Amino acid sequence: MRKTQRFPFRKIFSPSPKSSLKRPRPFKAYSFVPFSPLALLDPTILTIGGIVLGIAFIEQILNRWGVMDLADQFEKVMRFILPVTFYGALFYFFATFMF
């Protein structure tokens, strides 16, 4: 027959938890998404803005040359395009930029 070993209950399960000998080290938290002003130079927004500014520049040239009818047509179109482009670019910027 084999001899059975006995362990006292208090030896297996100690009544008080032992305190850890190591102190927790403080850690520094860093932001993984820093804000950079270069993020505002999105090629899509710059292209759309360049097209709108180009059309406005053409309208001013037509006014100086005296072609009022064509400049008036540009003005009617730009009255609609400028707000739509601005709000569209603003929505695009906030939809694609990770804060």
PDB file of C-alpha atoms in Angstrom:
ATOM      1  CA  MET A   1       0.000   0.000   0.000  1.00  0.00           C
ATOM      2  CA  ARG A   2       1.055   3.506  -0.643  1.00  0.00           C
ATOM      3  CA  LYS A   3       1.492   5.968   2.082  1.00  0.00           C
ATOM      4  CA  THR A   4      -0.854   8.966   1.817  1.00  0.00           C
ATOM      5  CA  GLN A   5       0.595  12.394   2.496  1.00  0.00           C
ATOM      6  CA  ARG A   6      -1.493  14.942   4.233  1.00  0.00           C
ATOM      7  CA  PHE A   7      -1.198  18.710   3.986  1.00  0.00           C
ATOM      8  CA  PRO A   8      -2.860  21.015   6.447  1.00  0.00           C
ATOM      9  CA  PHE A   9      -5.545  23.278   4.963  1.00  0.00           C
ATOM     10  CA  ARG A  10      -3.833  26.462   6.189  1.00  0.00           C
ATOM     11  CA  LYS A  11      -0.633  25.514   4.426  1.00  0.00           C
ATOM     12  CA  ILE A  12      -2.373  25.182   1.038  1.00  0.00           C
ATOM     13  CA  PHE A  13      -4.688  28.200   1.321  1.00  0.00           C
ATOM     14  CA  SER A  14      -3.096  30.961   3.288  1.00  0.00           C
ATOM     15  CA  PRO A  15      -5.674  33.195   5.011  1.00  0.00           C
ATOM     16  CA  SER A  16      -4.065  36.531   4.126  1.00  0.00           C
ATOM     17  CA  PRO A  17      -2.939  37.463   0.601  1.00  0.00           C
ATOM     18  CA  LYS A  18       0.729  38.251   0.325  1.00  0.00           C
ATOM     19  CA  SER A  19       1.582  41.783  -0.616  1.00  0.00           C
ATOM     20  CA  SER A  20       3.518  42.165  -3.833  1.00  0.00           C
ATOM     21  CA  LEU A  21       7.126  43.028  -3.366  1.00  0.00           C
ATOM     22  CA  LYS A  22       7.315  45.135  -6.534  1.00  0.00           C
ATOM     23  CA  ARG A  23       5.870  48.608  -6.571  1.00  0.00           C
ATOM     24  CA  PRO A  24       3.845  49.467  -9.678  1.00  0.00           C
ATOM     25  CA  ARG A  25       5.842  51.687 -11.988  1.00  0.00           C
ATOM     26  CA  PRO A  26       4.209  54.914 -13.135  1.00  0.00           C
ATOM     27  CA  PHE A  27       3.661  55.054 -16.879  1.00  0.00           C
ATOM     28  CA  LYS A  28       3.400  57.987 -19.245  1.00  0.00           C
ATOM     29  CA  ALA A  29       0.530  58.184 -21.692  1.00  0.00           C
ATOM     30  CA  TYR A  30       1.199  59.615 -25.118  1.00  0.00           C
ATOM     31  CA  SER A  31      -1.253  60.694 -27.784  1.00  0.00           C
ATOM     32  CA  PHE A  32      -0.988  58.654 -30.961  1.00  0.00           C
ATOM     33  CA  VAL A  33      -2.812  61.274 -33.054  1.00  0.00           C
ATOM     34  CA  PRO A  34      -0.971  64.579 -32.784  1.00  0.00           C
ATOM     35  CA  PHE A  35      -2.531  67.520 -34.595  1.00  0.00           C
ATOM     36  CA  SER A  36      -0.392  68.774 -37.411  1.00  0.00           C
ATOM     37  CA  PRO A  37      -1.168  71.847 -39.520  1.00  0.00           C
ATOM     38  CA  LEU A  38       0.174  69.931 -42.528  1.00  0.00           C
ATOM     39  CA  ALA A  39      -2.912  67.709 -42.293  1.00  0.00           C
ATOM     40  CA  LEU A  40      -4.925  70.635 -43.622  1.00  0.00           C
ATOM     41  CA  LEU A  41      -3.018  70.376 -46.923  1.00  0.00           C
ATOM     42  CA  ASP A  42      -5.197  67.588 -48.269  1.00  0.00           C
ATOM     43  CA  PRO A  43      -4.746  67.282 -52.073  1.00  0.00           C
ATOM     44  CA  THR A  44      -8.474  66.855 -52.698  1.00  0.00           C
ATOM     45  CA  ILE A  45      -9.422  70.014 -50.812  1.00  0.00           C
ATOM     46  CA  LEU A  46      -6.574  71.963 -52.424  1.00  0.00           C
ATOM     47  CA  THR A  47      -7.647  70.841 -55.906  1.00  0.00           C
ATOM     48  CA  ILE A  48     -11.284  71.815 -55.373  1.00  0.00           C
ATOM     49  CA  GLY A  49     -10.242  75.154 -53.865  1.00  0.00           C
ATOM     50  CA  GLY A  50      -7.885  75.808 -56.765  1.00  0.00           C
ATOM     51  CA  ILE A  51     -10.632  75.176 -59.300  1.00  0.00           C
ATOM     52  CA  VAL A  52     -13.028  77.524 -57.499  1.00  0.00           C
ATOM     53  CA  LEU A  53     -10.374  80.237 -57.207  1.00  0.00           C
ATOM     54  CA  GLY A  54      -9.501  79.795 -60.877  1.00  0.00           C
ATOM     55  CA  ILE A  55     -13.125  80.332 -61.916  1.00  0.00           C
ATOM     56  CA  ALA A  56     -13.335  83.443 -59.709  1.00  0.00           C
ATOM     57  CA  PHE A  57     -10.105  84.737 -61.271  1.00  0.00           C
ATOM     58  CA  ILE A  58     -11.512  84.174 -64.783  1.00  0.00           C
ATOM     59  CA  GLU A  59     -14.640  86.090 -63.797  1.00  0.00           C
ATOM     60  CA  GLN A  60     -12.549  89.064 -62.664  1.00  0.00           C
ATOM     61  CA  ILE A  61     -10.571  89.023 -65.930  1.00  0.00           C
ATOM     62  CA  LEU A  62     -13.805  88.985 -67.941  1.00  0.00           C
ATOM     63  CA  ASN A  63     -15.041  92.017 -65.966  1.00  0.00           C
ATOM     64  CA  ARG A  64     -11.829  93.928 -66.779  1.00  0.00           C
ATOM     65  CA  TRP A  65     -12.082  93.055 -70.472  1.00  0.00           C
ATOM     66  CA  GLY A  66     -15.650  94.356 -70.584  1.00  0.00           C
ATOM     67  CA  VAL A  67     -17.387  91.048 -71.372  1.00  0.00           C
ATOM     68  CA  MET A  68     -20.190  91.645 -68.877  1.00  0.00           C
ATOM     69  CA  ASP A  69     -22.634  89.046 -70.197  1.00  0.00           C
ATOM     70  CA  LEU A  70     -20.219  86.158 -69.793  1.00  0.00           C
ATOM     71  CA  ALA A  71     -19.020  87.464 -66.401  1.00  0.00           C
ATOM     72  CA  ASP A  72     -22.650  87.647 -65.270  1.00  0.00           C
ATOM     73  CA  GLN A  73     -23.144  83.984 -66.226  1.00  0.00           C
ATOM     74  CA  PHE A  74     -20.032  83.049 -64.227  1.00  0.00           C
ATOM     75  CA  GLU A  75     -21.418  84.998 -61.262  1.00  0.00           C
ATOM     76  CA  LYS A  76     -24.736  83.140 -61.350  1.00  0.00           C
ATOM     77  CA  VAL A  77     -22.962  79.801 -61.432  1.00  0.00           C
ATOM     78  CA  MET A  78     -20.512  80.752 -58.675  1.00  0.00           C
ATOM     79  CA  ARG A  79     -23.348  81.961 -56.433  1.00  0.00           C
ATOM     80  CA  PHE A  80     -24.450  78.311 -56.241  1.00  0.00           C
ATOM     81  CA  ILE A  81     -21.072  76.539 -56.505  1.00  0.00           C
ATOM     82  CA  LEU A  82     -19.172  78.430 -53.776  1.00  0.00           C
ATOM     83  CA  PRO A  83     -21.411  77.501 -50.790  1.00  0.00           C
ATOM     84  CA  VAL A  84     -21.848  73.911 -51.990  1.00  0.00           C
ATOM     85  CA  THR A  85     -18.088  73.519 -52.457  1.00  0.00           C
ATOM     86  CA  PHE A  86     -17.289  75.069 -49.096  1.00  0.00           C
ATOM     87  CA  TYR A  87     -19.673  72.895 -47.093  1.00  0.00           C
ATOM     88  CA  GLY A  88     -18.747  69.807 -49.105  1.00  0.00           C
ATOM     89  CA  ALA A  89     -15.032  70.350 -48.452  1.00  0.00           C
ATOM     90  CA  LEU A  90     -15.747  70.999 -44.766  1.00  0.00           C
ATOM     91  CA  PHE A  91     -17.741  67.761 -44.509  1.00  0.00           C
ATOM     92  CA  TYR A  92     -15.017  65.863 -46.403  1.00  0.00           C
ATOM     93  CA  PHE A  93     -12.328  67.240 -44.097  1.00  0.00           C
ATOM     94  CA  PHE A  94     -14.101  66.162 -40.903  1.00  0.00           C
ATOM     95  CA  ALA A  95     -15.112  62.804 -42.388  1.00  0.00           C
ATOM     96  CA  THR A  96     -11.572  61.831 -43.421  1.00  0.00           C
ATOM     97  CA  PHE A  97      -9.415  63.515 -40.781  1.00  0.00           C
ATOM     98  CA  MET A  98      -8.652  61.397 -37.718  1.00  0.00           C
ATOM     99  CA  PHE A  99      -8.737  63.469 -34.560  1.00  0.00           C
TER     100      PHE A  99
END
